[in-house]
Structures are given as structure tokens and as C-alpha cells.
mmCIF file of C-alpha atoms in Angstrom:
data_model
loop_
_atom_site.group_PDB
_atom_site.id
_atom_site.type_symbol
_atom_site.label_atom_id
_atom_site.label_comp_id
_atom_site.label_asym_id
_atom_site.label_seq_id
_atom_site.Cartn_x
_atom_site.Cartn_y
_atom_site.Cartn_z
ATOM 1 C CA UNK A 113 37.035 -9.810 -20.185
ATOM 2 C CA UNK A 114 34.619 -11.854 -18.171
ATOM 3 C CA UNK A 115 31.453 -13.223 -19.506
ATOM 4 C CA UNK A 116 29.035 -15.066 -17.324
ATOM 5 C CA UNK A 117 26.295 -17.379 -18.635
ATOM 6 C CA UNK A 118 23.396 -17.571 -16.228
ATOM 7 C CA UNK A 119 19.699 -18.279 -16.160
ATOM 8 C CA UNK A 120 17.061 -18.223 -13.474
ATOM 9 C CA UNK A 121 15.592 -21.664 -14.506
ATOM 10 C CA UNK A 122 17.879 -24.738 -14.744
ATOM 11 C CA UNK A 123 18.191 -26.641 -17.974
ATOM 12 C CA UNK A 124 17.658 -23.788 -20.318
ATOM 13 C CA UNK A 125 20.982 -24.240 -21.939
ATOM 14 C CA UNK A 126 23.706 -22.370 -20.104
ATOM 15 C CA UNK A 127 26.378 -25.037 -20.748
ATOM 16 C CA UNK A 128 25.283 -25.450 -24.436
ATOM 17 C CA UNK A 129 25.890 -21.563 -24.876
ATOM 18 C CA UNK A 130 28.991 -21.495 -22.833
ATOM 19 C CA UNK A 131 30.683 -24.297 -24.800
ATOM 20 C CA UNK A 132 29.527 -23.210 -28.142
ATOM 21 C CA UNK A 133 30.616 -19.545 -27.519
ATOM 22 C CA UNK A 134 34.028 -20.917 -26.153
ATOM 23 C CA UNK A 135 34.560 -22.897 -29.176
ATOM 24 C CA UNK A 136 33.658 -20.342 -31.615
ATOM 25 C CA UNK A 137 35.699 -17.569 -29.741
ATOM 26 C CA UNK A 138 38.626 -17.898 -32.398
ATOM 27 C CA UNK A 139 41.181 -17.112 -29.745
ATOM 28 C CA UNK A 140 42.209 -18.957 -26.536
ATOM 29 C CA UNK A 141 39.618 -18.801 -23.835
ATOM 30 C CA UNK A 142 39.334 -19.899 -20.388
ATOM 31 C CA UNK A 143 36.041 -21.769 -19.577
ATOM 32 C CA UNK A 144 35.098 -21.899 -15.913
ATOM 33 C CA UNK A 145 32.429 -24.205 -14.940
ATOM 34 C CA UNK A 146 31.129 -22.902 -11.763
ATOM 35 C CA UNK A 147 28.174 -25.245 -11.444
ATOM 36 C CA UNK A 148 30.191 -26.961 -8.785
ATOM 37 C CA UNK A 149 27.283 -29.226 -7.685
ATOM 38 C CA UNK A 150 26.851 -30.711 -11.183
ATOM 39 C CA UNK A 151 29.795 -29.608 -13.523
ATOM 40 C CA UNK A 152 28.957 -30.979 -16.920
ATOM 41 C CA UNK A 153 31.202 -28.879 -19.532
ATOM 42 C CA UNK A 154 33.676 -31.704 -19.314
ATOM 43 C CA UNK A 155 31.046 -34.035 -20.934
ATOM 44 C CA UNK A 156 31.398 -32.242 -24.218
ATOM 45 C CA UNK A 157 35.330 -32.000 -23.824
ATOM 46 C CA UNK A 158 35.977 -35.548 -23.228
ATOM 47 C CA UNK A 159 39.519 -36.490 -21.777
ATOM 48 C CA UNK A 160 40.295 -32.836 -21.503
ATOM 49 C CA UNK A 161 40.928 -33.044 -17.559
ATOM 50 C CA UNK A 162 44.585 -33.240 -16.811
ATOM 51 C CA UNK A 163 44.831 -32.485 -13.101
ATOM 52 C CA UNK A 164 42.836 -32.150 -9.997
ATOM 53 C CA UNK A 165 43.577 -30.084 -6.869
ATOM 54 C CA UNK A 166 41.920 -30.467 -3.567
ATOM 55 C CA UNK A 167 40.027 -27.360 -2.170
ATOM 56 C CA UNK A 168 39.907 -26.890 1.627
ATOM 57 C CA UNK A 169 38.422 -24.347 3.776
ATOM 58 C CA UNK A 170 40.012 -23.368 7.209
ATOM 59 C CA UNK A 171 38.040 -24.713 10.265
ATOM 60 C CA UNK A 172 38.866 -24.333 13.804
ATOM 61 C CA UNK A 173 40.490 -26.888 16.023
ATOM 62 C CA UNK A 174 40.636 -26.129 19.891
ATOM 63 C CA UNK A 175 43.612 -26.807 22.097
ATOM 64 C CA UNK A 176 41.857 -27.812 25.236
ATOM 65 C CA UNK A 177 44.927 -27.329 27.372
ATOM 66 C CA UNK A 178 44.848 -23.664 26.448
ATOM 67 C CA UNK A 179 41.209 -23.018 26.427
ATOM 68 C CA UNK A 180 39.659 -21.385 29.477
ATOM 69 C CA UNK A 181 36.152 -21.592 28.278
ATOM 70 C CA UNK A 182 35.638 -17.814 28.016
ATOM 71 C CA UNK A 183 33.144 -18.115 25.155
ATOM 72 C CA UNK A 184 34.496 -15.402 22.813
ATOM 73 C CA UNK A 185 34.719 -17.630 19.997
ATOM 74 C CA UNK A 186 31.096 -18.777 20.046
ATOM 75 C CA UNK A 187 29.928 -15.019 20.443
ATOM 76 C CA UNK A 188 31.780 -13.977 17.365
ATOM 77 C CA UNK A 189 30.605 -16.882 15.097
ATOM 78 C CA UNK A 190 27.745 -15.832 12.962
ATOM 79 C CA UNK A 191 27.012 -19.343 11.737
ATOM 80 C CA UNK A 192 26.807 -21.247 15.036
ATOM 81 C CA UNK A 193 29.741 -23.238 14.123
ATOM 82 C CA UNK A 194 31.434 -22.975 17.486
ATOM 83 C CA UNK A 195 29.769 -23.211 20.805
ATOM 84 C CA UNK A 196 31.386 -22.496 24.145
ATOM 85 C CA UNK A 197 29.065 -23.229 27.277
ATOM 86 C CA UNK A 198 30.909 -23.307 30.534
ATOM 87 C CA UNK A 199 32.779 -26.073 28.926
ATOM 88 C CA UNK A 200 35.343 -26.400 26.099
ATOM 89 C CA UNK A 201 33.918 -25.297 22.754
ATOM 90 C CA UNK A 202 32.167 -27.721 20.458
ATOM 91 C CA UNK A 203 33.013 -27.404 16.910
ATOM 92 C CA UNK A 204 30.607 -28.082 13.996
ATOM 93 C CA UNK A 205 32.891 -27.920 10.867
ATOM 94 C CA UNK A 206 29.909 -28.577 8.562
ATOM 95 C CA UNK A 207 28.409 -25.307 9.617
ATOM 96 C CA UNK A 208 31.928 -23.228 9.353
ATOM 97 C CA UNK A 209 32.309 -20.714 6.649
ATOM 98 C CA UNK A 210 36.073 -20.483 7.155
ATOM 99 C CA UNK A 211 36.032 -16.754 8.155
ATOM 100 C CA UNK A 212 38.799 -17.176 10.776
ATOM 101 C CA UNK A 213 36.958 -14.921 13.306
ATOM 102 C CA UNK A 214 37.222 -17.485 16.122
ATOM 103 C CA UNK A 215 40.873 -18.030 15.729
ATOM 104 C CA UNK A 216 41.612 -14.236 15.728
ATOM 105 C CA UNK A 217 39.638 -13.341 18.736
ATOM 106 C CA UNK A 218 40.586 -16.277 21.122
ATOM 107 C CA UNK A 219 42.449 -14.367 23.820
ATOM 108 C CA UNK A 220 44.120 -17.620 24.823
ATOM 109 C CA UNK A 221 45.409 -18.370 21.286
ATOM 110 C CA UNK A 222 43.818 -21.749 21.724
ATOM 111 C CA UNK A 223 42.368 -22.029 18.402
ATOM 112 C CA UNK A 224 44.374 -22.901 15.235
ATOM 113 C CA UNK A 225 43.047 -23.810 11.869
ATOM 114 C CA UNK A 226 43.036 -27.146 9.888
ATOM 115 C CA UNK A 227 41.920 -27.675 6.249
ATOM 116 C CA UNK A 228 38.517 -29.293 5.842
ATOM 117 C CA UNK A 229 38.228 -30.525 2.354
ATOM 118 C CA UNK A 230 35.236 -29.299 0.379
ATOM 119 C CA UNK A 231 35.892 -30.498 -3.142
ATOM 120 C CA UNK A 232 38.349 -30.330 -6.029
ATOM 121 C CA UNK A 233 39.132 -27.906 -8.846
ATOM 122 C CA UNK A 234 39.851 -29.907 -12.191
ATOM 123 C CA UNK A 235 41.984 -28.453 -15.036
ATOM 124 C CA UNK A 236 42.377 -29.468 -18.593
ATOM 125 C CA UNK A 237 42.544 -28.400 -22.131
ATOM 126 C CA UNK A 238 41.080 -28.963 -25.577
ATOM 127 C CA UNK A 239 42.193 -26.855 -28.325
ATOM 128 C CA UNK A 240 41.790 -23.127 -27.660
ATOM 129 C CA UNK A 241 39.689 -23.944 -24.536
ATOM 130 C CA UNK A 242 41.210 -24.259 -21.175
ATOM 131 C CA UNK A 243 38.547 -25.752 -18.834
ATOM 132 C CA UNK A 244 38.476 -25.201 -15.128
ATOM 133 C CA UNK A 245 35.842 -26.953 -13.327
ATOM 134 C CA UNK A 246 34.747 -27.113 -9.594
ATOM 135 C CA UNK A 247 33.471 -30.267 -8.166
ATOM 136 C CA UNK A 248 31.917 -30.151 -4.744
ATOM 137 C CA UNK A 249 32.145 -33.272 -2.630
ATOM 138 C CA UNK A 250 28.786 -34.988 -1.966
ATOM 139 C CA UNK A 251 27.156 -33.815 1.313
ATOM 140 C CA UNK A 252 29.111 -30.452 1.492
ATOM 141 C CA UNK A 253 26.692 -27.249 1.863
ATOM 142 C CA UNK A 254 29.299 -24.670 1.097
ATOM 143 C CA UNK A 255 29.103 -23.717 -2.573
ATOM 144 C CA UNK A 256 30.699 -20.237 -2.832
ATOM 145 C CA UNK A 257 34.106 -20.949 -1.411
ATOM 146 C CA UNK A 258 34.642 -23.723 -4.029
ATOM 147 C CA UNK A 259 33.380 -21.232 -6.792
ATOM 148 C CA UNK A 260 35.954 -18.706 -5.645
ATOM 149 C CA UNK A 261 38.527 -21.429 -5.891
ATOM 150 C CA UNK A 262 37.664 -22.061 -9.525
ATOM 151 C CA UNK A 263 37.564 -18.175 -10.173
ATOM 152 C CA UNK A 264 41.149 -17.801 -8.932
ATOM 153 C CA UNK A 265 42.029 -19.704 -12.198
ATOM 154 C CA UNK A 266 40.681 -16.715 -14.120
ATOM 155 C CA UNK A 267 43.797 -14.655 -13.302
ATOM 156 C CA UNK A 268 45.810 -13.892 -16.367
ATOM 157 C CA UNK A 269 43.270 -14.964 -18.897
ATOM 158 C CA UNK A 270 42.237 -12.413 -21.844
ATOM 159 C CA UNK A 271 38.830 -14.002 -22.190
ATOM 160 C CA UNK A 272 36.957 -15.836 -19.441
ATOM 161 C CA UNK A 273 33.525 -17.561 -19.880
ATOM 162 C CA UNK A 274 31.735 -18.554 -16.703
ATOM 163 C CA UNK A 275 29.092 -21.327 -16.780
ATOM 164 C CA UNK A 276 27.064 -20.298 -13.768
ATOM 165 C CA UNK A 277 24.728 -22.528 -11.522
ATOM 166 C CA UNK A 278 20.959 -21.946 -12.026
ATOM 167 C CA UNK A 279 18.898 -19.905 -9.657
ATOM 168 C CA UNK A 280 19.597 -16.312 -8.261
ATOM 169 C CA UNK A 281 21.083 -17.070 -4.865
ATOM 170 C CA UNK A 282 24.541 -17.004 -3.360
ATOM 171 C CA UNK A 283 26.352 -19.411 -5.806
ATOM 172 C CA UNK A 284 25.114 -17.604 -8.777
ATOM 173 C CA UNK A 285 26.294 -14.055 -7.254
ATOM 174 C CA UNK A 286 29.573 -15.468 -6.291
ATOM 175 C CA UNK A 287 29.943 -16.600 -10.090
ATOM 176 C CA UNK A 288 28.510 -13.549 -11.943
ATOM 177 C CA UNK A 289 29.167 -10.651 -9.444
ATOM 178 C CA UNK A 290 32.442 -9.270 -10.990
ATOM 179 C CA UNK A 291 31.694 -10.083 -14.688
ATOM 180 C CA UNK A 292 31.770 -7.643 -17.379
ATOM 181 C CA UNK A 293 28.665 -9.011 -19.070
ATOM 182 C CA UNK A 294 25.920 -11.576 -18.256
ATOM 183 C CA UNK A 295 24.142 -13.769 -20.873
ATOM 184 C CA UNK A 296 20.762 -14.926 -19.558
ATOM 185 C CA UNK A 297 19.697 -18.129 -21.252
ATOM 186 C CA UNK A 298 15.967 -18.777 -21.328
ATOM 187 C CA UNK A 299 13.267 -20.684 -23.129
ATOM 188 C CA UNK A 300 9.999 -19.514 -24.403
ATOM 189 C CA UNK A 301 7.802 -21.171 -21.791
ATOM 190 C CA UNK A 302 5.886 -20.013 -18.773
ATOM 191 C CA UNK A 303 8.591 -21.389 -16.429
ATOM 192 C CA UNK A 304 11.394 -19.852 -18.434
ATOM 193 C CA UNK A 305 9.862 -16.216 -18.405
ATOM 194 C CA UNK A 306 8.956 -16.521 -14.605
ATOM 195 C CA UNK A 307 12.717 -17.311 -13.727
ATOM 196 C CA UNK A 308 14.048 -14.902 -16.479
ATOM 197 C CA UNK A 309 12.232 -12.101 -14.715
ATOM 198 C CA UNK A 310 13.952 -13.107 -11.440
ATOM 199 C CA UNK A 311 17.396 -13.387 -13.123
ATOM 200 C CA UNK A 312 16.831 -9.854 -14.702
ATOM 201 C CA UNK A 313 15.949 -8.366 -11.386
ATOM 202 C CA UNK A 314 19.066 -9.901 -10.050
ATOM 203 C CA UNK A 315 21.489 -8.674 -12.701
ATOM 204 C CA UNK A 316 19.970 -5.234 -12.619
ATOM 205 C CA UNK A 317 20.362 -5.033 -8.762
ATOM 206 C CA UNK A 318 24.112 -6.022 -9.355
ATOM 207 C CA UNK A 319 24.408 -3.298 -11.946
ATOM 208 C CA UNK A 320 25.599 -5.665 -14.624
ATOM 209 C CA UNK A 321 25.134 -5.136 -18.375
ATOM 210 C CA UNK A 322 23.111 -8.221 -19.908
ATOM 211 C CA UNK A 323 21.277 -9.659 -22.866
ATOM 212 C CA UNK A 324 19.204 -12.605 -23.412
ATOM 213 C CA UNK A 325 19.626 -15.788 -25.335
ATOM 214 C CA UNK A 326 16.354 -17.534 -26.140
ATOM 215 C CA UNK A 327 16.886 -21.441 -26.597
ATOM 216 C CA UNK A 328 14.532 -23.714 -28.182
ATOM 217 C CA UNK A 329 12.886 -20.820 -29.699
ATOM 218 C CA UNK A 330 9.541 -21.520 -31.472
ATOM 219 C CA UNK A 331 8.649 -24.215 -29.041
ATOM 220 C CA UNK A 332 6.253 -22.003 -26.826
ATOM 221 C CA UNK A 333 4.777 -18.555 -27.377
ATOM 222 C CA UNK A 334 6.143 -14.986 -27.760
ATOM 223 C CA UNK A 335 5.865 -13.778 -24.232
ATOM 224 C CA UNK A 336 9.598 -13.933 -23.583
ATOM 225 C CA UNK A 337 10.284 -11.722 -26.737
ATOM 226 C CA UNK A 338 7.303 -9.383 -25.476
ATOM 227 C CA UNK A 339 9.032 -9.161 -22.105
ATOM 228 C CA UNK A 340 12.254 -8.382 -23.513
ATOM 229 C CA UNK A 341 10.920 -5.606 -25.926
ATOM 230 C CA UNK A 342 8.940 -4.134 -23.042
ATOM 231 C CA UNK A 343 11.970 -4.095 -20.769
ATOM 232 C CA UNK A 344 14.406 -2.959 -23.573
ATOM 233 C CA UNK A 345 16.507 -6.118 -22.980
ATOM 234 C CA UNK A 346 18.592 -7.052 -26.041
ATOM 235 C CA UNK A 347 17.912 -10.550 -27.539
ATOM 236 C CA UNK A 348 21.399 -11.647 -28.436
ATOM 237 C CA UNK A 349 20.551 -14.829 -30.109
ATOM 238 C CA UNK A 350 17.813 -17.233 -30.675
ATOM 239 C CA UNK A 351 18.484 -21.121 -31.039
ATOM 240 C CA UNK A 352 15.678 -22.828 -32.810
ATOM 241 C CA UNK A 353 13.784 -25.816 -31.167
ATOM 242 C CA UNK A 354 15.441 -28.336 -33.615
ATOM 243 C CA UNK A 355 15.329 -32.012 -33.037
ATOM 244 C CA UNK A 356 18.560 -32.311 -34.646
ATOM 245 C CA UNK A 357 20.360 -30.114 -32.300
ATOM 246 C CA UNK A 358 18.954 -32.230 -29.422
ATOM 247 C CA UNK A 359 20.264 -35.393 -31.124
ATOM 248 C CA UNK A 360 23.626 -33.939 -31.461
ATOM 249 C CA UNK A 361 23.698 -32.907 -27.895
ATOM 250 C CA UNK A 362 22.639 -36.324 -26.730
ATOM 251 C CA UNK A 363 25.683 -37.653 -28.434
ATOM 252 C CA UNK A 364 27.902 -35.228 -26.756
ATOM 253 C CA UNK A 365 28.535 -33.197 -29.933
ATOM 254 C CA UNK A 366 28.565 -29.241 -29.857
ATOM 255 C CA UNK A 367 26.247 -27.496 -32.059
ATOM 256 C CA UNK A 368 29.044 -25.607 -33.821
ATOM 257 C CA UNK A 369 30.731 -28.827 -34.581
ATOM 258 C CA UNK A 370 27.775 -30.790 -35.707
ATOM 259 C CA UNK A 371 26.184 -27.840 -37.714
ATOM 260 C CA UNK A 372 28.946 -25.527 -38.983
ATOM 261 C CA UNK A 373 26.442 -22.874 -39.905
ATOM 262 C CA UNK A 374 25.971 -22.035 -36.170
ATOM 263 C CA UNK A 375 29.633 -21.106 -35.908
ATOM 264 C CA UNK A 376 28.693 -17.644 -37.743
ATOM 265 C CA UNK A 377 25.726 -17.236 -35.261
ATOM 266 C CA UNK A 378 27.964 -17.693 -32.235
ATOM 267 C CA UNK A 379 30.696 -15.554 -33.736
ATOM 268 C CA UNK A 380 28.040 -12.897 -34.082
ATOM 269 C CA UNK A 381 27.051 -13.528 -30.503
ATOM 270 C CA UNK A 382 30.645 -12.670 -29.479
ATOM 271 C CA UNK A 383 30.673 -9.552 -31.639
ATOM 272 C CA UNK A 384 27.301 -8.345 -30.132
ATOM 273 C CA UNK A 385 28.628 -8.968 -26.575
ATOM 274 C CA UNK A 386 31.895 -7.269 -27.246
ATOM 275 C CA UNK A 387 30.132 -4.226 -28.677
ATOM 276 C CA UNK A 388 27.690 -4.137 -25.777
ATOM 277 C CA UNK A 389 30.611 -4.209 -23.316
ATOM 278 C CA UNK A 390 32.458 -1.315 -25.172
ATOM 279 C CA UNK A 391 29.420 0.635 -26.074
ATOM 280 C CA UNK B 276 14.971 -28.008 39.066
ATOM 281 C CA UNK B 277 14.089 -26.120 35.938
ATOM 282 C CA UNK B 278 12.630 -27.952 32.933
ATOM 283 C CA UNK B 279 12.506 -26.364 29.463
ATOM 284 C CA UNK B 280 9.589 -27.462 27.323
ATOM 285 C CA UNK B 281 9.037 -26.618 23.641
ATOM 286 C CA UNK B 282 5.767 -24.708 23.122
ATOM 287 C CA UNK B 283 3.698 -23.267 20.349
ATOM 288 C CA UNK B 284 2.101 -20.685 22.875
ATOM 289 C CA UNK B 285 2.765 -19.028 26.005
ATOM 290 C CA UNK B 286 0.715 -20.941 28.488
ATOM 291 C CA UNK B 287 0.967 -24.238 30.131
ATOM 292 C CA UNK B 288 -2.101 -25.533 28.167
ATOM 293 C CA UNK B 289 -0.419 -24.518 24.778
ATOM 294 C CA UNK B 290 0.321 -27.314 22.334
ATOM 295 C CA UNK B 291 3.912 -28.770 22.356
ATOM 296 C CA UNK B 292 6.023 -27.604 19.576
ATOM 297 C CA UNK B 293 7.372 -30.868 18.137
ATOM 298 C CA UNK B 294 10.592 -28.938 16.832
ATOM 299 C CA UNK B 295 13.306 -27.992 19.171
ATOM 300 C CA UNK B 296 15.619 -25.572 17.463
ATOM 301 C CA UNK B 297 12.784 -23.771 15.600
ATOM 302 C CA UNK B 298 10.286 -24.066 18.387
ATOM 303 C CA UNK B 299 8.122 -20.825 18.768
ATOM 304 C CA UNK B 300 8.574 -20.664 22.549
ATOM 305 C CA UNK B 301 10.182 -22.416 25.504
ATOM 306 C CA UNK B 302 8.190 -22.767 28.685
ATOM 307 C CA UNK B 303 10.782 -22.801 31.550
ATOM 308 C CA UNK B 304 9.079 -24.610 34.399
ATOM 309 C CA UNK B 305 10.452 -24.538 37.914
ATOM 310 C CA UNK B 306 9.410 -27.736 39.583
ATOM 311 C CA UNK B 307 10.369 -26.332 43.136
ATOM 312 C CA UNK B 308 8.034 -23.355 42.895
ATOM 313 C CA UNK B 309 5.635 -24.566 40.338
ATOM 314 C CA UNK B 310 5.959 -21.419 38.418
ATOM 315 C CA UNK B 311 7.065 -20.866 34.824
ATOM 316 C CA UNK B 312 8.396 -18.228 32.591
ATOM 317 C CA UNK B 313 7.963 -17.828 28.811
ATOM 318 C CA UNK B 314 11.055 -17.482 26.427
ATOM 319 C CA UNK B 315 10.486 -16.323 22.932
ATOM 320 C CA UNK B 316 12.465 -18.434 20.497
ATOM 321 C CA UNK B 317 11.818 -16.185 17.445
ATOM 322 C CA UNK B 318 15.645 -15.298 16.899
ATOM 323 C CA UNK B 319 16.376 -19.155 16.554
ATOM 324 C CA UNK B 320 13.206 -19.798 14.584
ATOM 325 C CA UNK B 321 14.339 -17.469 12.052
ATOM 326 C CA UNK B 322 18.176 -18.311 12.180
ATOM 327 C CA UNK B 323 19.709 -19.187 8.751
ATOM 328 C CA UNK B 324 21.426 -22.110 10.172
ATOM 329 C CA UNK B 325 22.469 -23.807 13.429
ATOM 330 C CA UNK B 326 19.015 -23.038 15.102
ATOM 331 C CA UNK B 327 19.168 -26.234 17.174
ATOM 332 C CA UNK B 328 22.701 -25.393 18.440
ATOM 333 C CA UNK B 329 21.825 -21.791 19.297
ATOM 334 C CA UNK B 330 18.594 -23.070 21.000
ATOM 335 C CA UNK B 331 20.505 -25.595 22.995
ATOM 336 C CA UNK B 332 22.970 -22.914 24.066
ATOM 337 C CA UNK B 333 19.948 -20.791 25.185
ATOM 338 C CA UNK B 334 18.514 -23.628 27.099
ATOM 339 C CA UNK B 335 21.881 -24.315 28.878
ATOM 340 C CA UNK B 336 22.045 -20.548 29.742
ATOM 341 C CA UNK B 337 18.504 -20.526 31.255
ATOM 342 C CA UNK B 338 19.720 -22.944 33.799
ATOM 343 C CA UNK B 339 17.373 -25.804 32.749
ATOM 344 C CA UNK B 340 18.539 -29.353 33.761
ATOM 345 C CA UNK B 341 16.001 -30.997 31.439
ATOM 346 C CA UNK B 342 14.389 -30.519 27.902
ATOM 347 C CA UNK B 343 11.137 -31.959 26.848
ATOM 348 C CA UNK B 344 10.429 -31.762 23.011
ATOM 349 C CA UNK B 345 8.781 -33.559 20.347
ATOM 350 C CA UNK B 346 12.121 -34.113 18.712
ATOM 351 C CA UNK B 347 15.787 -33.220 18.983
ATOM 352 C CA UNK B 348 18.431 -33.402 16.160
ATOM 353 C CA UNK B 349 21.971 -34.448 16.395
ATOM 354 C CA UNK B 350 23.663 -31.108 16.648
ATOM 355 C CA UNK B 351 21.460 -29.782 19.412
ATOM 356 C CA UNK B 352 21.685 -33.152 21.276
ATOM 357 C CA UNK B 353 25.538 -32.946 21.340
ATOM 358 C CA UNK B 354 25.226 -29.515 22.951
ATOM 359 C CA UNK B 355 22.675 -30.448 25.374
ATOM 360 C CA UNK B 356 24.635 -33.625 26.217
ATOM 361 C CA UNK B 357 27.947 -31.824 26.633
ATOM 362 C CA UNK B 358 26.223 -29.486 29.188
ATOM 363 C CA UNK B 359 24.640 -32.340 31.056
ATOM 364 C CA UNK B 360 20.986 -31.681 30.082
ATOM 365 C CA UNK B 361 18.598 -34.546 30.214
ATOM 366 C CA UNK B 362 16.529 -34.757 26.902
ATOM 367 C CA UNK B 363 13.102 -36.214 26.832
ATOM 368 C CA UNK B 364 10.970 -36.799 23.749
ATOM 369 C CA UNK B 365 7.239 -36.715 24.157
ATOM 370 C CA UNK B 366 4.053 -37.085 22.201
ATOM 371 C CA UNK B 367 2.026 -35.278 24.753
ATOM 372 C CA UNK B 368 -0.480 -32.751 23.397
ATOM 373 C CA UNK B 369 0.174 -29.833 25.703
ATOM 374 C CA UNK B 370 2.989 -28.419 27.813
ATOM 375 C CA UNK B 371 1.131 -29.424 31.111
ATOM 376 C CA UNK B 372 0.608 -32.904 29.976
ATOM 377 C CA UNK B 373 4.207 -33.297 28.976
ATOM 378 C CA UNK B 374 5.174 -31.957 32.594
ATOM 379 C CA UNK B 375 2.739 -34.441 34.127
ATOM 380 C CA UNK B 376 4.378 -37.414 32.197
ATOM 381 C CA UNK B 377 7.723 -36.370 33.440
ATOM 382 C CA UNK B 378 6.481 -36.018 37.087
ATOM 383 C CA UNK B 379 4.904 -39.469 36.850
ATOM 384 C CA UNK B 380 8.150 -41.006 35.724
ATOM 385 C CA UNK B 381 6.571 -41.861 32.337
ATOM 386 C CA UNK B 382 9.321 -40.148 30.100
ATOM 387 C CA UNK B 383 12.616 -41.909 29.464
ATOM 388 C CA UNK B 384 15.752 -39.837 29.087
ATOM 389 C CA UNK B 385 16.904 -40.070 25.363
ATOM 390 C CA UNK B 386 20.295 -41.597 24.704
ATOM 391 C CA UNK B 387 20.641 -39.978 21.408
ATOM 392 C CA UNK B 388 19.028 -37.642 18.845
ATOM 393 C CA UNK B 389 15.733 -39.204 17.707
ATOM 394 C CA UNK B 390 15.730 -37.472 14.235
ATOM 395 C CA UNK B 391 18.346 -36.574 11.587
ATOM 396 C CA UNK B 392 19.140 -32.833 11.131
ATOM 397 C CA UNK B 393 16.568 -30.510 9.360
ATOM 398 C CA UNK B 394 13.850 -33.234 9.695
#
């Protein structure tokens, strides 16, 4: 079972919900931090990381002895990452998506692939939680290939919780696209509502079952709840706008650890999600 | 010799487009015949990525030997330099003014890109 925790707006509490849900799950769970540009689940699971694997994508390298400057590689590349004029091809590795098209089409077999590093996947464990997180190298624009590398570690796990990046673009789709259920975390503010609507459009387009968690409930108005009622979106959980929760968070403590009464609420969240998936 | 000039419009008195890869048009001016043709750059203007590279490839294929633009980034410059095309940066207002500057020898060939990518 794969449960993705997403949101339109950043900073609504995806990581908070992911971690607290994982901690209260009651069985071993694999937590995948797919927010590879700024992974932060590890902050709440200190010293958990045990190993780090380098992730590369295949980029072309041209053997100029074999190349006859026919230009086929340039024609097939949808990303302008290889350009052949009447000269030997120029390669722009930073634009390459690693599809392998140029390597396959080259009639001279002058193109081979080498691995270009894009980041690392880090793995560790704390209690029942196995944490897998991606960490993209600074300056690398290719997010989805690293997310896919993180997700390969979902194999064999009974329960997978995916902490998605914010937004509604490629990295989010790469994270949530094949999940069984999506939890959209929002907050009762105009920004929260605006971006929630975008996220709802996205998960509907992807045809994924979903529900909403309202974080910092009570800080704004009722427009998020009104929207959910009107659109018949289930509200799975409301987390109150409580200073004590924020204080515990700032100390790197999970809500369910700092305030045991929240264990039951996150267990209920688990049950609600499981029922909706089966229902 | 043919010179490509980045332009916001289709005429010699059109304003220079300061961008290269995402320029609206290229005016391809033939110095031998004093004639020009207009090349629509909208496919590159709307490219997701690599607009400069693709535009440079186009300029090479058009047979231009020189390029005049407001600015030229590093990837485009690398393609143009490999193909032996001279790059000139200008602050001229119109395409015609830029061509006059070149004719009068007032433009210096750029030795490198004058801006970073995605400026």
C-alpha cells in the first residue's frame, strides 16, 4: 500500500503528517522522502541515516574517431542536449534527461553512455520506520530521475508513505502518480485554499483517491472546509493551530511523541485511509 | 556574407530583440545583395529548454557568418563558436542601426558569452 502525502502550497505540514503517520502506524513502514531538493524527514529521525548511494543518469559521450557528423543524434534529442552541426556533436550534459535515444540511433555507434552524478539516496532506520531520502546535488535541475531512484526502494515493503515535494508539477507527479491514496495537507488560509484547489485538480486528473488534512486548524476561516464540503472531499483530520505543537516541532520532536493523545488521532487517520482505499 | 540579427519585428526598422535564443525573429541580411529575409523564431521562443542551443543551430543552418544580438548566453555561444560564427553584442535600437554599426566597424566580435544562461 502506497500513501502519498502532498499539497499544493509548501509549508503546510506534509512532513509533519508523513512522520507522525509513520510513527503511529504500528507496523514496519517505509518512509520515502521524495522532496529531494530539501529533504527534511531526517531532522526528526536524528542519526538514522546509515548509508548513502550515488545516483547517476546516463549521458552521451561521443567517440570523435567514429563520428561522421551525420546529425541523427541531434535530430532525435527532444531536449537540445546534443547538437551536431556539420561538425562533431556538442554535448550539454546538464540538459540531458538520460533517455538513451542518441546512443541507440547513432548509425556509427560512436556514442556510448557515462554516468553523470545527480545526487544521492540515503537510507536508515529508526524503530519501525525505514527512511529512504533523496538528496539532489546543488545546481542539478533534474528532479524526477532522483525521485524514481528513491522510489525503487519501495519494492517489497508492505506499507510505503511518500512525503512529496510541494506544487503540482513533474516532481509531484513522479512521486504520487502510482500511489493508492493521496493525503492533501492544507491550511485554512487564502493561499492554502488556492493551492489546495490546484492539488485537487491534479489528483482528480490522475484518477487517484484522496482526502484532506487541515493543519493549523482555527487560524483562518472556514473556506477550506466549505470547499471540501461542496466538492465532497473527505476531511481526514484537523490538527489545531496550537503553539505547543509548534514548540515541540521547533525542538525536532514529533507531535505523537510530545503529545501522546495525538497517537489515537493518527491511528484514526490510518484507519480512515485504509477504509477509503478498500471502500 | 549573411548576418543574422535578433529582431522584435519583421522589418529593418524593427527594434533589436535583446535576447538571442528566445528572440521573436531573426532578420537574415545579405550584405552582397542588400536584401533580407525574415525568420520566425517562435518554435524556439516557446521551447521548454535549450532555446539558445536550438536558435544557434538554426543560425548555423541559415548560412549566416555573423550574429548581432543584445546578449548571448554560454550554451548558444559554444554552438556558434564551434560553427565559426562571429557574435556581436549591440545596444543599437533597431536592426538597421545595428547593421550600420557593423558596416562602420563599430562592433567588436565577442570573445565569450556576455551573460549567464537564463539571464
